[in-house]
XYZ file of C-alpha atoms in Angstrom:
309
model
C -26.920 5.968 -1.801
C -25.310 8.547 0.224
C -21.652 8.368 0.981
C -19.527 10.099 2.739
C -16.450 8.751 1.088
C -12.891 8.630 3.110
C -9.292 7.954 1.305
C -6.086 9.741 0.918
C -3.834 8.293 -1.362
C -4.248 7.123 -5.118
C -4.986 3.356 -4.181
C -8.453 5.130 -3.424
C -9.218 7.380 -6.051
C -9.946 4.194 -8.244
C -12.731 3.247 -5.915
C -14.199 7.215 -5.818
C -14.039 7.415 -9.346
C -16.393 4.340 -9.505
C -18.570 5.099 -7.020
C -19.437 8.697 -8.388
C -19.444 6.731 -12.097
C -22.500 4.474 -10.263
C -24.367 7.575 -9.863
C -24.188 7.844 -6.127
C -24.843 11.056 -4.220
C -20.868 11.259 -2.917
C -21.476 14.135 -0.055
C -18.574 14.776 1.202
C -15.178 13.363 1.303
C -12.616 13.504 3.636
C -8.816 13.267 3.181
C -5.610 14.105 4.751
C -4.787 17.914 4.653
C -2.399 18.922 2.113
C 1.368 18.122 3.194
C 4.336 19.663 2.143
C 6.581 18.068 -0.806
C 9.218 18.825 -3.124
C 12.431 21.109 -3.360
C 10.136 23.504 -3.017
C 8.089 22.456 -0.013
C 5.138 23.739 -1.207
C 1.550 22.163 -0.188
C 0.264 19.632 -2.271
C -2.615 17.929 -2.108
C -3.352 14.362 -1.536
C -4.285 11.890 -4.663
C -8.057 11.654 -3.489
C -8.149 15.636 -2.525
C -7.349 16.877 -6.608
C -9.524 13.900 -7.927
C -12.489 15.430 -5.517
C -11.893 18.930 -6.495
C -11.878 17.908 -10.183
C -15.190 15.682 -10.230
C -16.380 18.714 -7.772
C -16.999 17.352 -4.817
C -16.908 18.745 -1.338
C -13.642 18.186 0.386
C -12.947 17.965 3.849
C -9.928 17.701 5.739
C -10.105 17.858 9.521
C -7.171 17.159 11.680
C -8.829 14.978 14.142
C -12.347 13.281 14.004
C -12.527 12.986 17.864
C -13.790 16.885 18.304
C -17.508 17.287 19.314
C -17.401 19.559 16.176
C -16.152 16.684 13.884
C -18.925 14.458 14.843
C -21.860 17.153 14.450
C -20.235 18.014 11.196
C -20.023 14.028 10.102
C -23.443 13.265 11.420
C -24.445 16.323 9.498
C -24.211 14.676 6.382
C -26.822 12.388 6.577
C -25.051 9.539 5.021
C -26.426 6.383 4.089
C -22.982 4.639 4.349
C -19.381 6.057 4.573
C -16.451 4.126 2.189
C -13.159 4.331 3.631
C -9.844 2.952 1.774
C -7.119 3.984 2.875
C -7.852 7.356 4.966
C -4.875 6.921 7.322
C -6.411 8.504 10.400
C -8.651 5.784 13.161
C -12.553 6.265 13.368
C -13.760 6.558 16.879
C -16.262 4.496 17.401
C -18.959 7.476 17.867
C -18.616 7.990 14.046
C -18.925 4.435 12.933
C -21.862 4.336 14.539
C -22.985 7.496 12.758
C -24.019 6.324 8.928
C -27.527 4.251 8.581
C -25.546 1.225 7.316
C -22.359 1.922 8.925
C -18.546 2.409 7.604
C -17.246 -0.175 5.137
C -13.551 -0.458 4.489
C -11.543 -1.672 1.257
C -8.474 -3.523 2.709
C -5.720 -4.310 0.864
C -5.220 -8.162 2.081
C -7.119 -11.582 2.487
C -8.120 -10.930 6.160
C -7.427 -11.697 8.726
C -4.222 -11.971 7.518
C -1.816 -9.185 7.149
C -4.696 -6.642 9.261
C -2.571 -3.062 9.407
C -0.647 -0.485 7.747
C 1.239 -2.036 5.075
C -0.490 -5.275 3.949
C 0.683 -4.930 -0.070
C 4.308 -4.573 0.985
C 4.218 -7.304 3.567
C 2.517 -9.766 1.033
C 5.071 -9.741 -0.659
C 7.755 -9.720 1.717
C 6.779 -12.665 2.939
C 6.306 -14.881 -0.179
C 2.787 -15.325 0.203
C 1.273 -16.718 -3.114
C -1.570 -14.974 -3.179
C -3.076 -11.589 -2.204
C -6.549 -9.689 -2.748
C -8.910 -7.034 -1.655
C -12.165 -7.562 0.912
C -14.831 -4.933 1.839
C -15.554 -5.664 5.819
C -17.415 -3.422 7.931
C -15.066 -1.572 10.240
C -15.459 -2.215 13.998
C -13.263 -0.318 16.297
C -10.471 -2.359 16.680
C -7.907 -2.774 13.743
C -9.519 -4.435 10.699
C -11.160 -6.826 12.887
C -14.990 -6.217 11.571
C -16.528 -9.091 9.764
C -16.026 -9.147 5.505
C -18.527 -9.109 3.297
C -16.990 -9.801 -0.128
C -13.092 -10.449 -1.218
C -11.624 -10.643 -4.809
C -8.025 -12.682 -4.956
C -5.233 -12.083 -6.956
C -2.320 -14.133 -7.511
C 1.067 -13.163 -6.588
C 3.581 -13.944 -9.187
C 7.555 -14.339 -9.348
C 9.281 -11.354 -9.432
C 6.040 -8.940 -8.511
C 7.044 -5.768 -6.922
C 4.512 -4.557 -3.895
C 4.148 -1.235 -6.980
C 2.837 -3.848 -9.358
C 0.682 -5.430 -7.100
C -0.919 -2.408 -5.491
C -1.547 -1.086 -9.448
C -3.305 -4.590 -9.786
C -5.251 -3.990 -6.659
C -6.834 -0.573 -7.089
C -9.153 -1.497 -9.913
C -10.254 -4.762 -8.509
C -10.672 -3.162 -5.272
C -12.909 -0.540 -7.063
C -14.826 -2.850 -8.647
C -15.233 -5.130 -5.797
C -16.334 -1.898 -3.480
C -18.835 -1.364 -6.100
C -20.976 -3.955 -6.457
C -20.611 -3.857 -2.525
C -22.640 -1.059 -2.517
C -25.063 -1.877 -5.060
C -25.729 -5.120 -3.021
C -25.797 -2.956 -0.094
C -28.549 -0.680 -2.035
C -30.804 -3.693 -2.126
C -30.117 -5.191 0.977
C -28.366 -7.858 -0.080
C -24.994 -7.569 1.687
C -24.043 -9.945 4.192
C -20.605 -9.964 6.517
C -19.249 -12.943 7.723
C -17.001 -12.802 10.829
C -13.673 -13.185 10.668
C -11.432 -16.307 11.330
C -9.857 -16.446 14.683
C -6.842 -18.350 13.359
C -4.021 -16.774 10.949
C -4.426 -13.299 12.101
C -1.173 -11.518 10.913
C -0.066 -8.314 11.401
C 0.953 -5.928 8.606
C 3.640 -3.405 10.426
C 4.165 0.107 9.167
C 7.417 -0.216 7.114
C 10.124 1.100 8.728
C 13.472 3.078 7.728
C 15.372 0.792 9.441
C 14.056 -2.282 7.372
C 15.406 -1.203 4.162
C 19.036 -2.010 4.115
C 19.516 -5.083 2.592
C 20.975 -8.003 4.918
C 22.885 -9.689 2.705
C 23.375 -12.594 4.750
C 19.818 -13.879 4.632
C 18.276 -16.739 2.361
C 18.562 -15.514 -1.375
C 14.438 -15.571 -1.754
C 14.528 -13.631 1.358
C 16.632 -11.123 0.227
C 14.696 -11.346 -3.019
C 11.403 -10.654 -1.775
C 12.418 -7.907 1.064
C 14.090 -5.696 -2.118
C 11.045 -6.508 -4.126
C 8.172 -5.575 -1.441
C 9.915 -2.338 -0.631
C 9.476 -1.286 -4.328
C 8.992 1.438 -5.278
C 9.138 2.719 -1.852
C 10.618 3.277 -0.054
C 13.156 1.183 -1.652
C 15.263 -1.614 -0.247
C 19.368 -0.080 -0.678
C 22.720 -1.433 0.165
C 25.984 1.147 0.177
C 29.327 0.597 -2.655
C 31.749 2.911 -3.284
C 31.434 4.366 -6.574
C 34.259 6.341 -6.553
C 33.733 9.186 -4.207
C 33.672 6.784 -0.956
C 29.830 4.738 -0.174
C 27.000 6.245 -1.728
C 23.587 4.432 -1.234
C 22.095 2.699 -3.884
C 18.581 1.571 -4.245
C 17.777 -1.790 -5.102
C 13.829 -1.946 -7.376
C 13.847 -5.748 -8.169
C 15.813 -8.798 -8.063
C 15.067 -12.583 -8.824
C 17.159 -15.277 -6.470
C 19.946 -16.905 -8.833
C 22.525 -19.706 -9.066
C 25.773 -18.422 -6.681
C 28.033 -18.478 -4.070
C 30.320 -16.274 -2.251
C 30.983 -14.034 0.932
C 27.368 -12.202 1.621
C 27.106 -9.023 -0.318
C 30.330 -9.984 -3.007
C 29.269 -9.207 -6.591
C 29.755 -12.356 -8.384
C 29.480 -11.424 -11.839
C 28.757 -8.372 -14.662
C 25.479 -9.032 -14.978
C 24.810 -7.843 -10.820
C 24.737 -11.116 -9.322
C 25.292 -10.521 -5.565
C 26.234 -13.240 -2.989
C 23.916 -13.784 -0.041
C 23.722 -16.212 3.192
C 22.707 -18.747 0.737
C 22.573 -18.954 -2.880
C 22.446 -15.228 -4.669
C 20.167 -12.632 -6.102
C 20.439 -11.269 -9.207
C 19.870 -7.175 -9.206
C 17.324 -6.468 -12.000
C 16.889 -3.153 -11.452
C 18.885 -0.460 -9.647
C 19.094 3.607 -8.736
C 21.362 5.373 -7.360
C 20.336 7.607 -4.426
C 19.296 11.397 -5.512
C 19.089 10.023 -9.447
C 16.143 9.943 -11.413
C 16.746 7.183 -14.226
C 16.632 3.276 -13.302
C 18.870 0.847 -14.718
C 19.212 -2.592 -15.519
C 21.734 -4.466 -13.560
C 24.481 -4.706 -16.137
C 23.944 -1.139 -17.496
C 24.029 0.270 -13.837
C 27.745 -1.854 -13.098
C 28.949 -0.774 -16.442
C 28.296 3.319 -15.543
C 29.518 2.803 -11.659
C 32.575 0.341 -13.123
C 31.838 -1.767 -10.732
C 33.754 -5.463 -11.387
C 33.049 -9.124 -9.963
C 34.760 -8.828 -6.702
C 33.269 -5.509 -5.379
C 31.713 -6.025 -1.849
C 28.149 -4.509 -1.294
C 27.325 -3.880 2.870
């Protein structure tokens, strides 16, 4: 087959990787242009960009795809089928239309729920006990085209949106796969999806990482552990030197009571709304290392008592 193939960060390079193992002719690919990052500011490249370059593959990266010249230089390619995962910039609907047997999309969620920008992260967030990967065939409203195949994955206690996004990409590559070799024969069909249960996965917000304290333990539990590793659910203690933020990477609710945000114990027990979480691992802001709950309260000397906001 030939792809044009469409993804930006490393969820995707999983999928490329397997598609160019298959033996398809990968034409192009497109990705976001490189963005400044580090002390140094310097351009880096997106995750999908170096993986291109080093399997040498053309790479593209236009700022907009609604340019006459962005369409004559898409249909140019003579694609068979384009594979998008995770590109992070809309399709109009004049290139959908473009590729013999259209644009097909690796989602990170059981559609229709959890359609949008951050479906791992709000998975978990939500407590759902399950999550998975479907190839649909993208339409031009938000993840609304009709699936073709989905693999599921169970959501266990504890999970961290990380972990389950590492669990993700290589089902998701594998699932995209045989996608396309069923597509190569002919033999892929899409089945609409459900009107019912259609939830929406919201961009995460700064805002939404301070930890509320006064919310349901599992609540609090599962909002620290979907924003993990990023951007990282936080709460503010003075360590010494007045509040410094410190970033909370995963917590399990726990047996406890107390005023919302009261540290209850040595081993980083906190107090919430109802019952407690139990900090598993921490980091404070602008430091590298993480730490378990008790090593973290030893180094800040933090004692039962201390009050978290």
């Amino acid at each position: 087959m030939r792809i044009v193939f469409m993804g930006t960060p490393d969820f995707a390079v999983p999928t490329l990787d397997r598609l160019h193992a298959d033996g398809h002719d990968i034409v192009a690919v497109y990705t976001r242009a490189p963005a400044k990052a580090g002390r140094g500011m310097a351009l880096k490249p997106s995750p999908v960009h170096a993986r291109a370059e080093a399997l040498g593959l053309p790479v593209l990266t236009p700022s907009t795809l609604k340019s006459e010249e962005a369409f004559e230089t898409f249909a140019g390619h003579g694609a068979d089928v384009a594979v998008v995962v995770a590109y992070g910039m809309l399709l109009p609907q004049k290139i959908l239309d473009v590729p013999r047997f259209g644009c097909l999309n690796l989602h990170g969620s059981l559609l229709p729920r959890w359609r949008g920008a951050a479906p791992i992260q709000r998975a978990v967030m939500a407590g759902d006990a399950e999550s998975g990967v479907g190839v649909m065939r993208m339409e031009a409203g938000l993840d609304t085209g009709p699936v073709a195949m989905e693999a599921r994955l169970a959501i266990t206690e504890g999970m961290t949106a990380g972990e389950l996004h590492d669990r993700l990409m290589p089902l998701g590559a594998d699932l995209m796969g045989r996608a396309i070799q069923a597509l190569e024969r002919e033999g892929l069909t899409f089945t609409p999806q459900a009107t019912e249960g259609v939830v929406y996965a919201h961009k995460i917000t700064n805002e939404e990482a301070r930890i509320d304290w006064s919310r349901q333990a599992e609540e609090v539990g599962r909002h620290i552990n979907g924003l993990s590793p990023f951007p990282g659910a936080y709460f503010e203690a003075d360590l010494g030197k007045g509040p410094e933020r410190v970033k909370v990477l995963r917590a399990l609710a726990h047996d406890g009571s107390g005023t919302p945000g009261t540290l209850l114990d040595a081993a980083g027990t906190v107090a919430c709304g109802t019952g407690a979480v139990r900090l598993l691992e921490l980091r404070r802001a602008g430091k590298g290392g993480v730490a378990s709950g008790e090593e973290f309260l030893r180094g800040a000397r933090l004692a039962a008592g201390a009050s978290f906001a």
